[in-house]
Amino acid sequence: MRYRLQRKEAYTTPNILGNRSFPVHTYRWKDIAASDDRAALEKLMPNVKDYRIEDTQPQENDPPQNVPTAADGQALFPLA
């Protein structure tokens, strides 16, 4: 499946600072549907604010993410 429909869900994690605990309010994305047809997933979206469609295949023009590169011909991981 190429496209994933995801819903934003709020959750709280504890953040302990000294002897007090302050909650941290954040969110995560949960998969709720997958399809090869983007238009079909767009019909399922009730609103754009709390839902998104993620493409699982990178585009040809996008640079690879989180890939280390060598600068000026230096080795990426020198042996010593």
Short mmCIF file of N, CA and C in Angstrom, two decimals:
data_model
loop_
_atom_site.label_atom_id
_atom_site.label_comp_id
_atom_site.label_asym_id
_atom_site.label_seq_id
_atom_site.Cartn_x
_atom_site.Cartn_y
_atom_site.Cartn_z
N MET A 1 0.83 -1.17 0.00
CA MET A 1 0.00 0.00 0.00
C MET A 1 0.88 1.25 0.00
N ARG A 2 0.56 2.15 -0.87
CA ARG A 2 1.41 3.33 -1.03
C ARG A 2 1.05 4.47 -0.08
N TYR A 3 -0.23 4.71 0.15
CA TYR A 3 -0.65 5.83 0.98
C TYR A 3 -1.23 5.35 2.30
N ARG A 4 -0.97 6.12 3.37
CA ARG A 4 -1.52 5.80 4.69
C ARG A 4 -2.29 7.01 5.21
N LEU A 5 -3.52 6.77 5.65
CA LEU A 5 -4.31 7.81 6.30
C LEU A 5 -4.03 7.73 7.79
N GLN A 6 -3.63 8.87 8.38
CA GLN A 6 -3.24 8.89 9.78
C GLN A 6 -4.05 9.93 10.54
N ARG A 7 -4.34 9.62 11.81
CA ARG A 7 -5.09 10.51 12.68
C ARG A 7 -4.19 10.99 13.81
N LYS A 8 -4.28 12.27 14.14
CA LYS A 8 -3.50 12.83 15.24
C LYS A 8 -4.21 12.53 16.55
N GLU A 9 -3.49 11.89 17.50
CA GLU A 9 -4.05 11.56 18.80
C GLU A 9 -3.21 12.22 19.88
N ALA A 10 -3.89 12.96 20.75
CA ALA A 10 -3.20 13.63 21.85
C ALA A 10 -2.87 12.63 22.96
N TYR A 11 -1.73 12.82 23.61
CA TYR A 11 -1.37 12.03 24.78
C TYR A 11 -0.45 12.86 25.67
N THR A 12 -0.37 12.45 26.91
CA THR A 12 0.41 13.18 27.91
C THR A 12 1.49 12.27 28.48
N THR A 13 2.70 12.79 28.58
CA THR A 13 3.79 12.05 29.21
C THR A 13 4.27 12.81 30.44
N PRO A 14 4.71 12.11 31.46
CA PRO A 14 5.21 12.82 32.64
C PRO A 14 6.58 13.43 32.38
N ASN A 15 6.80 14.58 32.95
CA ASN A 15 8.09 15.25 32.88
C ASN A 15 8.48 15.59 34.30
N ILE A 16 9.41 14.85 34.87
CA ILE A 16 9.77 15.02 36.27
C ILE A 16 10.92 16.02 36.35
N LEU A 17 10.68 17.10 37.07
CA LEU A 17 11.67 18.14 37.25
C LEU A 17 11.84 18.36 38.75
N GLY A 18 12.97 17.93 39.28
CA GLY A 18 13.17 18.02 40.72
C GLY A 18 12.22 17.07 41.43
N ASN A 19 11.46 17.58 42.38
CA ASN A 19 10.51 16.71 43.09
C ASN A 19 9.08 16.99 42.65
N ARG A 20 8.90 17.65 41.50
CA ARG A 20 7.55 17.93 40.98
C ARG A 20 7.40 17.29 39.61
N SER A 21 6.19 16.93 39.29
CA SER A 21 5.91 16.31 38.01
C SER A 21 4.98 17.21 37.21
N PHE A 22 5.43 17.62 36.04
CA PHE A 22 4.63 18.46 35.15
C PHE A 22 4.35 17.65 33.89
N PRO A 23 3.09 17.50 33.50
CA PRO A 23 2.80 16.73 32.28
C PRO A 23 3.20 17.49 31.02
N VAL A 24 3.62 16.74 30.04
CA VAL A 24 3.95 17.30 28.73
C VAL A 24 2.85 16.84 27.77
N HIS A 25 2.14 17.80 27.20
CA HIS A 25 1.05 17.50 26.27
C HIS A 25 1.60 17.50 24.85
N THR A 26 1.43 16.40 24.16
CA THR A 26 1.93 16.26 22.80
C THR A 26 0.95 15.38 22.02
N TYR A 27 1.34 14.94 20.84
CA TYR A 27 0.48 14.07 20.04
C TYR A 27 1.34 13.11 19.25
N ARG A 28 0.68 12.08 18.71
CA ARG A 28 1.32 11.11 17.82
C ARG A 28 0.36 10.80 16.69
N TRP A 29 0.90 10.29 15.60
CA TRP A 29 0.08 9.94 14.44
C TRP A 29 -0.16 8.44 14.44
N LYS A 30 -1.42 8.05 14.32
CA LYS A 30 -1.83 6.64 14.28
C LYS A 30 -2.39 6.32 12.91
N ASP A 31 -1.95 5.19 12.34
CA ASP A 31 -2.48 4.75 11.05
C ASP A 31 -3.90 4.22 11.24
N ILE A 32 -4.80 4.65 10.36
CA ILE A 32 -6.17 4.15 10.44
C ILE A 32 -6.62 3.51 9.14
N ALA A 33 -5.92 3.79 8.02
CA ALA A 33 -6.27 3.16 6.74
C ALA A 33 -5.07 3.21 5.81
N ALA A 34 -5.04 2.30 4.85
CA ALA A 34 -3.98 2.26 3.85
C ALA A 34 -4.59 1.91 2.51
N SER A 35 -4.06 2.51 1.44
CA SER A 35 -4.60 2.27 0.12
C SER A 35 -3.58 2.67 -0.93
N ASP A 36 -3.76 2.14 -2.14
CA ASP A 36 -2.95 2.58 -3.27
C ASP A 36 -3.58 3.78 -3.97
N ASP A 37 -4.82 4.11 -3.62
CA ASP A 37 -5.55 5.21 -4.24
C ASP A 37 -5.68 6.37 -3.26
N ARG A 38 -4.99 7.48 -3.54
CA ARG A 38 -5.03 8.65 -2.66
C ARG A 38 -6.41 9.28 -2.61
N ALA A 39 -7.12 9.31 -3.71
CA ALA A 39 -8.44 9.93 -3.76
C ALA A 39 -9.43 9.21 -2.84
N ALA A 40 -9.30 7.91 -2.73
CA ALA A 40 -10.19 7.15 -1.84
C ALA A 40 -9.94 7.52 -0.38
N LEU A 41 -8.69 7.74 -0.02
CA LEU A 41 -8.38 8.14 1.36
C LEU A 41 -8.82 9.57 1.64
N GLU A 42 -8.75 10.45 0.64
CA GLU A 42 -9.19 11.82 0.84
C GLU A 42 -10.69 11.90 1.12
N LYS A 43 -11.45 10.98 0.58
CA LYS A 43 -12.90 10.94 0.84
C LYS A 43 -13.19 10.54 2.28
N LEU A 44 -12.29 9.78 2.90
CA LEU A 44 -12.50 9.33 4.28
C LEU A 44 -12.13 10.39 5.31
N MET A 45 -11.39 11.41 4.92
CA MET A 45 -10.91 12.42 5.86
C MET A 45 -12.04 13.36 6.26
N PRO A 46 -12.43 13.39 7.55
CA PRO A 46 -13.48 14.31 7.98
C PRO A 46 -13.00 15.75 8.04
N ASN A 47 -11.76 16.00 8.41
CA ASN A 47 -11.18 17.34 8.41
C ASN A 47 -9.69 17.25 8.15
N VAL A 48 -9.12 18.33 7.73
CA VAL A 48 -7.70 18.33 7.37
C VAL A 48 -6.81 18.57 8.58
N LYS A 49 -7.36 19.17 9.64
CA LYS A 49 -6.55 19.56 10.79
C LYS A 49 -5.98 18.36 11.55
N ASP A 50 -6.79 17.34 11.79
CA ASP A 50 -6.37 16.21 12.62
C ASP A 50 -6.05 14.95 11.83
N TYR A 51 -6.05 15.03 10.51
CA TYR A 51 -5.76 13.88 9.66
C TYR A 51 -4.74 14.27 8.61
N ARG A 52 -3.96 13.28 8.16
CA ARG A 52 -3.02 13.51 7.07
C ARG A 52 -2.88 12.23 6.26
N ILE A 53 -2.44 12.40 5.03
CA ILE A 53 -2.14 11.26 4.16
C ILE A 53 -0.64 11.27 3.90
N GLU A 54 0.01 10.16 4.23
CA GLU A 54 1.45 10.06 4.08
C GLU A 54 1.77 9.13 2.91
N ASP A 55 2.68 9.59 2.06
CA ASP A 55 3.14 8.79 0.93
C ASP A 55 4.33 7.96 1.40
N THR A 56 4.25 6.65 1.26
CA THR A 56 5.32 5.78 1.76
C THR A 56 6.47 5.61 0.77
N GLN A 57 6.27 6.06 -0.47
CA GLN A 57 7.35 5.97 -1.46
C GLN A 57 7.93 7.36 -1.70
N PRO A 58 9.24 7.53 -1.54
CA PRO A 58 9.83 8.85 -1.76
C PRO A 58 9.75 9.26 -3.23
N GLN A 59 9.66 10.56 -3.46
CA GLN A 59 9.64 11.08 -4.82
C GLN A 59 11.04 11.01 -5.40
N GLU A 60 11.16 11.05 -6.72
CA GLU A 60 12.47 10.95 -7.37
C GLU A 60 13.35 12.15 -7.07
N ASN A 61 12.77 13.34 -6.94
CA ASN A 61 13.56 14.55 -6.74
C ASN A 61 13.91 14.81 -5.29
N ASP A 62 13.32 14.09 -4.35
CA ASP A 62 13.59 14.30 -2.93
C ASP A 62 14.94 13.71 -2.56
N PRO A 63 15.73 14.43 -1.78
CA PRO A 63 17.01 13.85 -1.32
C PRO A 63 16.75 12.79 -0.27
N PRO A 64 17.60 11.79 -0.15
CA PRO A 64 17.42 10.77 0.88
C PRO A 64 17.53 11.40 2.27
N GLN A 65 16.75 10.89 3.21
CA GLN A 65 16.71 11.43 4.56
C GLN A 65 17.67 10.68 5.47
N ASN A 66 18.36 11.41 6.35
CA ASN A 66 19.21 10.83 7.39
C ASN A 66 20.30 9.92 6.84
N VAL A 67 20.89 10.30 5.73
CA VAL A 67 21.97 9.53 5.16
C VAL A 67 23.26 10.34 5.31
N PRO A 68 24.27 9.81 6.02
CA PRO A 68 25.51 10.56 6.18
C PRO A 68 26.25 10.67 4.84
N THR A 69 26.84 11.81 4.61
CA THR A 69 27.60 12.02 3.37
C THR A 69 29.01 12.46 3.73
N ALA A 70 29.95 12.15 2.85
CA ALA A 70 31.35 12.55 3.06
C ALA A 70 31.54 13.94 2.50
N ALA A 71 32.23 14.79 3.25
CA ALA A 71 32.52 16.14 2.81
C ALA A 71 33.98 16.23 2.38
N ASP A 72 34.23 16.79 1.23
CA ASP A 72 35.60 17.00 0.72
C ASP A 72 36.39 15.71 0.63
N GLY A 73 35.77 14.62 0.28
CA GLY A 73 36.45 13.37 0.08
C GLY A 73 36.93 12.68 1.33
N GLN A 74 36.50 13.13 2.49
CA GLN A 74 36.89 12.48 3.75
C GLN A 74 36.05 11.23 3.96
N ALA A 75 36.62 10.31 4.70
CA ALA A 75 35.90 9.07 5.00
C ALA A 75 34.75 9.37 5.98
N LEU A 76 33.64 8.68 5.79
CA LEU A 76 32.50 8.87 6.69
C LEU A 76 32.81 8.39 8.10
N PHE A 77 33.45 7.24 8.19
CA PHE A 77 33.75 6.63 9.48
C PHE A 77 35.24 6.26 9.50
N PRO A 78 36.10 7.20 9.87
CA PRO A 78 37.54 6.88 9.89
C PRO A 78 37.85 5.80 10.91
N LEU A 79 38.82 4.94 10.56
CA LEU A 79 39.15 3.82 11.42
C LEU A 79 40.08 4.20 12.57
N ALA A 80 40.76 5.31 12.49
CA ALA A 80 41.58 5.82 13.60
C ALA A 80 42.70 6.66 13.14
#
